Amino acid sequence: MSKTLQTNVLQAADGWTVAANLSFSDGPDVDRTVWTSPHWISSSDNPSFLGRTALRNLPDFGIPLGCVPVANGRAQLILSSWNPRDPDNTSFLGAQISTREKWGLGSYEKVAFQARVRCPFGMPGGAVASLFSYNLLSTDPFQHDEIDFEFASNYWQGAHEAINTNVYLDDNSGIDLVVPTTVDFSGPIDFMIVWSSEDIRWYINDALVRTETSVPQSDMSLTLNVWVPGSDWGWAYNADLQAATAPGTQWIYEVDWANVYVQGAKGG
């Protein structure tokens, strides 16, 4: 991809520039100089497990199980119904990638994250695919900044189609809002988060779906993942989706590309 704006919302004439074109090259794994995945640190600090899902990564799962392969120029974030490292067969094996580099209001006046993704349309309800910005501020106590798009497979079609948006500001209590939508989850979708000191704006296919004036200040990574939540998140949970006891089904959340845009670099 060339370094051009891949959106009608942001214009070069307004001072927006492309900070990063995050495209993918076919191979057994994403470029690990650009992307990282969370791994087990200790029994009290395990960022590689979400809900009912272990997240594949190289230190814990090795090659090839811990990889995020790229096919047809798209990162393949695979969600498997069987986790071979779980002797109790109660967890799934999902995937997450985050940029090593961070961007945000610590460095720029305005920042935007955008990605074109393809959800595993037709899979059972109970899974979550995401695009979000994230910065861990402290592990003890646990505090973080985050801005989310989360799309649960419970709501990918039908009369109740919806997407969850959320923001965390140096805290663990989010300001979440479920947004009704008529987006076609069977094809590619462009999600974009734009934020400045004034507000955060969430866009789907260049259409504004939410504005929030409570704004995190730190620089954040761009993160994408796919996983299965527990019953503590009732909106996304579905009891019909259960882990397998042997190699079984897998679903793929694809990322075509991602871009980071910035405006007004701060001195320092």
C-alpha positions as a printed NumPy array, in Angstrom:
array([[  0.   ,   0.   ,   0.   ],
       [  1.15 ,   3.505,  -0.702],
       [  1.237,   6.087,   2.062],
       [ -2.137,   7.63 ,   1.216],
       [ -5.22 ,   8.252,   3.304],
       [ -7.507,   5.201,   3.088],
       [-10.607,   7.053,   4.331],
       [-13.011,   9.765,   3.266],
       [-13.298,  11.027,   6.847],
       [ -9.727,  12.318,   7.175],
       [ -8.247,  14.695,   4.634],
       [ -4.618,  15.61 ,   3.968],
       [ -5.781,  19.194,   3.52 ],
       [ -6.749,  19.195,   7.195],
       [ -3.238,  18.175,   8.211],
       [ -3.693,  14.404,   8.502],
       [ -0.732,  12.238,   7.507],
       [ -0.16 ,   8.486,   7.476],
       [  2.066,   7.426,  10.37 ],
       [  1.986,   3.715,   9.523],
       [  0.724,   1.47 ,   6.726],
       [  0.322,  -1.894,   8.431],
       [ -0.032,  -4.346,   5.565],
       [  0.751,  -8.08 ,   5.682],
       [  2.954, -10.393,   3.618],
       [  2.023, -14.056,   3.136],
       [  3.872, -16.423,   5.437],
       [  3.667, -18.554,   8.572],
       [  3.443, -15.568,  10.94 ],
       [  2.914, -11.807,  11.006],
       [  6.014,  -9.611,  11.116],
       [  7.086,  -9.799,  14.759],
       [  9.197,  -6.659,  14.443],
       [  5.87 ,  -4.839,  13.993],
       [  3.384,  -6.99 ,  15.914],
       [  3.422,  -8.684,  19.295],
       [  1.054, -11.009,  21.183],
       [  0.542, -11.257,  24.96 ],
       [  2.095, -14.213,  26.789],
       [  2.026, -15.718,  30.258],
       [  4.083, -13.785,  32.803],
       [  3.096, -15.25 ,  36.177],
       [  0.161, -16.893,  37.959],
       [ -0.975, -13.429,  39.038],
       [ -0.25 , -11.74 ,  35.704],
       [ -1.445, -13.587,  32.63 ],
       [ -2.518, -11.163,  29.882],
       [ -2.695, -14.059,  27.414],
       [ -6.011, -15.374,  28.751],
       [ -9.334, -13.599,  28.141],
       [-12.71 , -14.91 ,  29.253],
       [-12.594, -18.603,  28.304],
       [ -9.78 , -18.162,  25.773],
       [ -6.024, -18.646,  25.735],
       [ -4.322, -16.392,  23.201],
       [ -1.749, -18.036,  20.954],
       [  1.786, -16.676,  21.236],
       [  5.276, -17.945,  20.49 ],
       [  6.721, -18.206,  24.057],
       [  3.835, -20.326,  25.339],
       [  2.75 , -22.293,  22.249],
       [  5.785, -22.317,  19.947],
       [  5.717, -22.727,  16.165],
       [  3.306, -23.122,  14.419],
       [  0.557, -23.127,  17.076],
       [  1.587, -19.768,  18.516],
       [  1.729, -18.002,  15.144],
       [ -0.722, -15.732,  13.352],
       [ -0.301, -16.772,   9.697],
       [ -0.864, -14.512,   6.695],
       [ -2.69 , -15.773,   3.588],
       [ -3.757, -13.755,   0.535],
       [ -2.268, -10.677,   2.196],
       [ -4.554, -10.993,   5.244],
       [ -3.583, -11.778,   8.826],
       [ -5.415, -14.903,   9.961],
       [ -6.501, -14.568,  13.598],
       [ -7.691, -18.099,  14.297],
       [-10.185, -19.074,  16.991],
       [-10.119, -22.822,  17.721],
       [-12.702, -24.711,  19.739],
       [ -9.906, -26.899,  21.188],
       [ -6.946, -25.716,  23.237],
       [ -4.371, -28.56 ,  23.224],
       [ -2.593, -27.078,  26.269],
       [ -5.734, -27.315,  28.442],
       [ -6.036, -30.759,  30.075],
       [ -9.544, -29.898,  31.307],
       [-10.783, -29.032,  27.796],
       [-12.681, -25.992,  29.039],
       [-10.925, -23.229,  27.088],
       [-10.679, -22.04 ,  23.496],
       [ -7.535, -20.957,  21.643],
       [ -7.829, -17.473,  20.134],
       [ -5.462, -14.843,  18.772],
       [ -4.387, -11.26 ,  19.388],
       [ -1.887,  -8.95 ,  17.711],
       [ -0.805,  -5.502,  18.914],
       [  1.554,  -3.004,  17.347],
       [  4.852,  -2.603,  19.171],
       [  4.748,   1.102,  18.368],
       [  2.281,   3.408,  20.114],
       [  0.581,   6.627,  19.061],
       [ -1.649,   9.014,  20.972],
       [ -2.188,  12.381,  22.596],
       [  1.157,  12.184,  24.356],
       [  2.792,  12.662,  20.94 ],
       [  0.158,  14.178,  18.625],
       [ -2.794,  16.552,  18.674],
       [ -5.005,  13.968,  16.951],
       [ -4.648,  10.254,  16.175],
       [ -6.728,   7.751,  14.221],
       [ -6.59 ,   3.963,  13.934],
       [ -8.261,   2.196,  11.035],
       [ -8.462,  -1.407,   9.854],
       [-10.334,  -3.4  ,   7.245],
       [-11.451,  -6.711,   8.714],
       [-13.542,  -9.757,   7.837],
       [-15.463, -11.54 ,  10.571],
       [-16.046, -15.321,  10.5  ],
       [-19.667, -14.836,   9.415],
       [-21.863, -17.86 ,  10.035],
       [-20.082, -19.025,  13.196],
       [-22.179, -19.617,  16.338],
       [-22.997, -16.813,  18.717],
       [-20.709, -16.324,  21.698],
       [-17.448, -15.116,  20.125],
       [-15.983, -11.604,  20.036],
       [-13.767,  -9.964,  17.405],
       [-12.263,  -6.572,  18.143],
       [-10.334,  -3.54 ,  17.01 ],
       [ -9.104,  -1.3  ,  19.809],
       [ -6.349,   0.95 ,  21.117],
       [ -4.668,  -0.011,  24.384],
       [ -2.061,   1.106,  26.883],
       [ -1.318,  -0.667,  30.169],
       [ -0.556,   2.007,  32.76 ],
       [ -0.061,  -0.153,  35.854],
       [ -0.288,  -3.817,  36.839],
       [ -0.615,  -3.18 ,  40.585],
       [ -3.163,  -1.736,  40.758],
       [ -4.327,  -2.696,  37.28 ],
       [ -5.042,   0.478,  35.293],
       [ -5.204,   1.073,  31.574],
       [ -6.341,   3.351,  28.751],
       [ -8.412,   1.777,  25.984],
       [-10.809,   2.65 ,  23.147],
       [-12.828,  -0.252,  21.736],
       [-14.806,  -1.621,  18.864],
       [-16.087,  -5.097,  19.893],
       [-18.335,  -7.117,  17.619],
       [-19.981, -10.19 ,  19.145],
       [-21.181, -12.988,  16.876],
       [-24.49 , -12.952,  18.764],
       [-25.325,  -9.8  ,  16.8  ],
       [-23.887, -10.236,  13.313],
       [-27.24 , -10.622,  11.587],
       [-30.952, -10.252,  12.143],
       [-33.109,  -7.639,  13.836],
       [-30.786,  -7.161,  16.827],
       [-27.533,  -6.538,  14.922],
       [-25.237,  -4.345,  17.044],
       [-21.639,  -3.446,  17.946],
       [-20.211,  -2.524,  21.343],
       [-18.096,   0.621,  21.733],
       [-16.178,   1.413,  24.902],
       [-13.529,   3.686,  26.408],
       [-11.396,   3.35 ,  29.543],
       [ -9.539,   6.294,  31.075],
       [ -6.819,   5.273,  33.533],
       [ -9.399,   2.966,  35.08 ],
       [-11.104,  -0.432,  34.957],
       [-14.652,   0.874,  34.522],
       [-15.483,   1.539,  30.894],
       [-17.926,   3.994,  29.359],
       [-19.581,   1.51 ,  27.035],
       [-22.381,   1.944,  24.53 ],
       [-23.98 ,  -0.689,  22.302],
       [-24.588,   0.776,  18.841],
       [-27.291,  -0.696,  16.574],
       [-26.032,  -1.26 ,  13.049],
       [-26.999,  -2.684,   9.661],
       [-23.409,  -3.383,   8.565],
       [-22.911,  -6.455,   6.353],
       [-20.801,  -8.809,   8.469],
       [-20.467, -11.266,   5.588],
       [-17.985,  -8.971,   3.798],
       [-15.059,  -6.621,   4.556],
       [-15.73 ,  -3.798,   7.028],
       [-13.706,  -0.662,   7.739],
       [-13.562,   0.346,  11.4  ],
       [-11.926,   3.577,  12.512],
       [-11.293,   5.321,  15.842],
       [-10.405,   9.035,  15.789],
       [ -9.517,  10.922,  18.938],
       [ -8.247,  14.281,  20.095],
       [ -8.342,  16.215,  23.358],
       [-11.899,  17.227,  22.443],
       [-13.541,  13.886,  21.748],
       [-13.39 ,  10.292,  20.468],
       [-15.279,   9.316,  17.335],
       [-16.099,   5.797,  16.185],
       [-16.714,   5.179,  12.454],
       [-17.951,   2.133,  10.567],
       [-17.372,   2.277,   6.8  ],
       [-16.76 ,   6.046,   7.173],
       [-20.129,   6.579,   8.945],
       [-19.992,   8.14 ,  12.419],
       [-21.703,   5.899,  15.001],
       [-20.657,   7.443,  18.328],
       [-18.974,  10.494,  19.864],
       [-17.604,  10.618,  23.439],
       [-15.985,  13.616,  25.154],
       [-14.164,  11.661,  27.906],
       [-10.755,  11.062,  26.342],
       [ -7.682,   9.022,  27.417],
       [ -4.393,  10.902,  27.135],
       [ -1.66 ,   8.287,  26.758],
       [ -0.126,   6.817,  23.604],
       [ -1.636,   3.439,  22.706],
       [ -1.007,   0.434,  20.499],
       [ -3.414,  -0.755,  17.818],
       [ -4.769,  -4.18 ,  18.792],
       [ -6.993,  -6.767,  17.098],
       [ -8.203, -10.026,  18.594],
       [-10.755, -12.835,  18.508],
       [-11.84 , -14.726,  21.639],
       [-14.718, -16.268,  23.615],
       [-15.948, -14.458,  26.747],
       [-17.272, -15.989,  29.935],
       [-20.754, -15.653,  31.383],
       [-19.684, -12.5  ,  33.248],
       [-20.165, -10.565,  29.982],
       [-23.808, -11.362,  29.361],
       [-24.12 ,  -9.263,  26.191],
       [-21.513, -11.307,  24.314],
       [-21.777, -14.698,  26.079],
       [-23.628, -17.637,  24.575],
       [-23.899, -20.917,  26.496],
       [-24.301, -22.832,  23.221],
       [-20.665, -22.155,  22.331],
       [-18.518, -24.577,  24.303],
       [-14.906, -25.74 ,  24.062],
       [-14.162, -29.063,  22.358],
       [-12.453, -32.057,  23.949],
       [-10.499, -32.906,  20.777],
       [ -9.371, -31.161,  17.592],
       [-12.513, -29.716,  16.082],
       [-13.77 , -26.49 ,  14.594],
       [-11.912, -23.268,  13.949],
       [-12.997, -19.85 ,  12.702],
       [-10.836, -17.104,  11.183],
       [-11.03 , -13.36 ,  11.789],
       [ -9.097, -11.756,   8.922],
       [ -7.347,  -8.393,   8.872],
       [ -6.771,  -7.031,   5.373],
       [ -4.686,  -4.054,   6.541],
       [ -4.478,  -1.362,   9.187],
       [ -3.426,   2.274,   9.103],
       [ -2.452,   4.855,  11.708],
       [ -3.015,   8.547,  10.982],
       [ -1.734,  11.549,  12.953],
       [ -2.094,  15.296,  13.026],
       [ -0.055,  17.944,  14.807],
       [  3.106,  16.342,  16.197],
       [  3.985,  17.653,  19.652],
       [  7.531,  18.774,  20.354],
       [  9.683,  17.097,  22.958]])
